[in-house]
Amino acid sequence: MSQTIFTAMPTVTYEGPTSQNELAYRWYDPDQVVLGQPLREHMRFAVAYWHSLVMNGADPFGAPTLHRPWMDRDDAMQAARDKADAAFDLFRVLDLPFFTFHDRDIAPEGDSLGQSLANFHTIADYLAEKMSTSKTRLLWGTANLFTHPRFMSGAATNPDPEIFRYAATTVKHCMDVTKALGGENYVLWGGREGYDTLLNTDMGHELEQAGRFLSLVVEYKHKIGFSGQILIEPKPKEPTTHQYDFDAATVFGFLKRFGLETEVKLNLEANHALLAGHSFEHEIATAASLGLLGSLDINRGDPLLGWDTDQFPNDLQAATLAMYHVLLAGGLGKGGMNFDAKIRRQSIDPEDLVYAHVGAVDLCARGFLKAAQLVEEGRLAAALQDRYAGWNSTENAAMLRGEVALEQIAAEAEEKGLNPQPRSGRQERLENLLARTF
Ligand code: XUL
Ligand code: CO
């Protein structure tokens, strides 16, 4: 393998909280056993190919600022191999267990559908070769159904059925490759599945198309014996004004309608939650309460901006609360924590990518350790249990099970002269318990 921009960098290791080495993990000790499992297995961190290897710093106002060797090559297939070499070198530097990709991140578009698919399979085989000598595995694969102009009016929800067919074909091949590379999940983010104006949109028809598309994906998963999870990634807006997969609750309704709620789970992203007017922990708790928690895209937005800035996370309290709800849900199973985050446009050096990941890994690990402390102390859980304890009595449990009719509830309440007294929600006390872990 040729030298890459990461070859000279040493592998980042755990050195503990007192280390002065800026490129060491201070909190992420992958072997540390917490609540019966090593951190590596709890966290299941992944590097996102698109942000780390493809993104070039261009924005709507300015030209690319990041110039990587593989970005300037005339031979697009050789460029894809060079990019893969650099990718696996970066995974080696960060020593994280997983990566994630879109088809278009790893291989160039061709002149025809057949050529695009051939390019994709050729580079996928190259990735398989790289994986055979790497510790890094595939957390999930996905298809880019939003960059090319053919997808400007959507993929599955495009008014043109030919685009639906094109997207379906692309997803079939992405699922094949994800399976072949041992991927543990397959993600569908509805890139341009939404609308900009209802004046040109038949929403009922488009939702029907989205439901059929997802059903095809689930049927195919079973046909090929893919044992990974199918995940939908909710997002409320951007690029379209209104995205159909708005948030966890909306996607649940959609899944229920098409009978897919036991087949598909959710890949929740921190900044998508924020854009939907929620906190990350709200989305995690919602998904968990519906049995839909799948995987996480870890990042942050900028509350002052309101668009999808995809920054690396740096808020310890937000991370702790997210991790606490992951723990309450019993962990992520086949899911993981994917850094769907990009360095800023002015962070032009390869080592900026390493600083970004090291900080984010440490932040999540530190938040996780604090969340585990909250679980071990058990005081938040005890307060919660106490708050709902009334439902444990025989009569109240029967009411919840649907064994008591409305008129019976009313008759009993009237007979008793029911006079319930308000109880404190103790919010400040509970906030203190959280704050004291910092
Ligand atoms: C877009 C986004 C995507 C998905 C994968 O906001 O989050 O990168 O994670 O398509
Ligand atoms: Co994402």
PDB file of N, CA and C and ligand atoms in Angstrom, residues 50 102 140 189 233 235 269 272 297 308 340, ligand 1:
ATOM      1  N   TRP A  50     -17.930   9.730   4.365  1.00  0.00           N
ATOM      2  CA  TRP A  50     -18.227  10.942   3.582  1.00  0.00           C
ATOM      3  C   TRP A  50     -17.621  12.187   4.210  1.00  0.00           C
ATOM      4  N   HIS A 102     -21.622   5.725   2.091  1.00  0.00           N
ATOM      5  CA  HIS A 102     -22.605   5.714   1.003  1.00  0.00           C
ATOM      6  C   HIS A 102     -21.894   5.117  -0.213  1.00  0.00           C
ATOM      7  N   TRP A 140     -22.527   0.262   9.077  1.00  0.00           N
ATOM      8  CA  TRP A 140     -23.617   0.265   8.098  1.00  0.00           C
ATOM      9  C   TRP A 140     -23.202   0.849   6.769  1.00  0.00           C
ATOM     10  N   TRP A 189     -31.548   7.069   4.887  1.00  0.00           N
ATOM     11  CA  TRP A 189     -31.901   8.448   5.227  1.00  0.00           C
ATOM     12  C   TRP A 189     -32.632   9.007   4.021  1.00  0.00           C
ATOM     13  N   GLU A 233     -33.391   6.923   9.105  1.00  0.00           N
ATOM     14  CA  GLU A 233     -32.792   8.053   9.840  1.00  0.00           C
ATOM     15  C   GLU A 233     -33.709   9.275   9.726  1.00  0.00           C
ATOM     16  N   LYS A 235     -35.209  13.012   9.896  1.00  0.00           N
ATOM     17  CA  LYS A 235     -34.711  14.392   9.803  1.00  0.00           C
ATOM     18  C   LYS A 235     -35.889  15.260   9.386  1.00  0.00           C
ATOM     19  N   GLU A 269     -30.045  10.960  14.821  1.00  0.00           N
ATOM     20  CA  GLU A 269     -28.909  11.887  14.748  1.00  0.00           C
ATOM     21  C   GLU A 269     -29.163  13.084  15.652  1.00  0.00           C
ATOM     22  N   HIS A 272     -30.297  16.290  13.938  1.00  0.00           N
ATOM     23  CA  HIS A 272     -31.622  16.150  13.339  1.00  0.00           C
ATOM     24  C   HIS A 272     -32.686  16.327  14.431  1.00  0.00           C
ATOM     25  N   ASP A 297     -26.302   8.615  15.133  1.00  0.00           N
ATOM     26  CA  ASP A 297     -25.368   9.472  14.414  1.00  0.00           C
ATOM     27  C   ASP A 297     -25.009  10.592  15.387  1.00  0.00           C
ATOM     28  N   ASP A 308     -28.058  22.181   9.199  1.00  0.00           N
ATOM     29  CA  ASP A 308     -27.387  20.947   9.583  1.00  0.00           C
ATOM     30  C   ASP A 308     -25.870  21.116   9.510  1.00  0.00           C
ATOM     31  N   ASP A 340     -21.246  11.259  12.448  1.00  0.00           N
ATOM     32  CA  ASP A 340     -21.740  11.938  11.253  1.00  0.00           C
ATOM     33  C   ASP A 340     -21.423  13.421  11.447  1.00  0.00           C
TER      34      ASP A 340
HETATM   35  C1  XUL B   1     -27.710  13.873   6.400  1.00  0.00           C
HETATM   36  C2  XUL B   1     -27.230  12.687   7.103  1.00  0.00           C
HETATM   37  C3  XUL B   1     -26.681  11.607   6.248  1.00  0.00           C
HETATM   38  C4  XUL B   1     -27.066  10.239   6.713  1.00  0.00           C
HETATM   39  C5  XUL B   1     -26.641   9.134   5.780  1.00  0.00           C
HETATM   40  O1  XUL B   1     -28.153  14.878   7.236  1.00  0.00           O
HETATM   41  O2  XUL B   1     -27.251  12.633   8.302  1.00  0.00           O
HETATM   42  O3  XUL B   1     -25.306  11.752   6.200  1.00  0.00           O
HETATM   43  O4  XUL B   1     -26.526   9.968   7.956  1.00  0.00           O
HETATM   44  O5  XUL B   1     -27.153   9.309   4.501  1.00  0.00           O
END
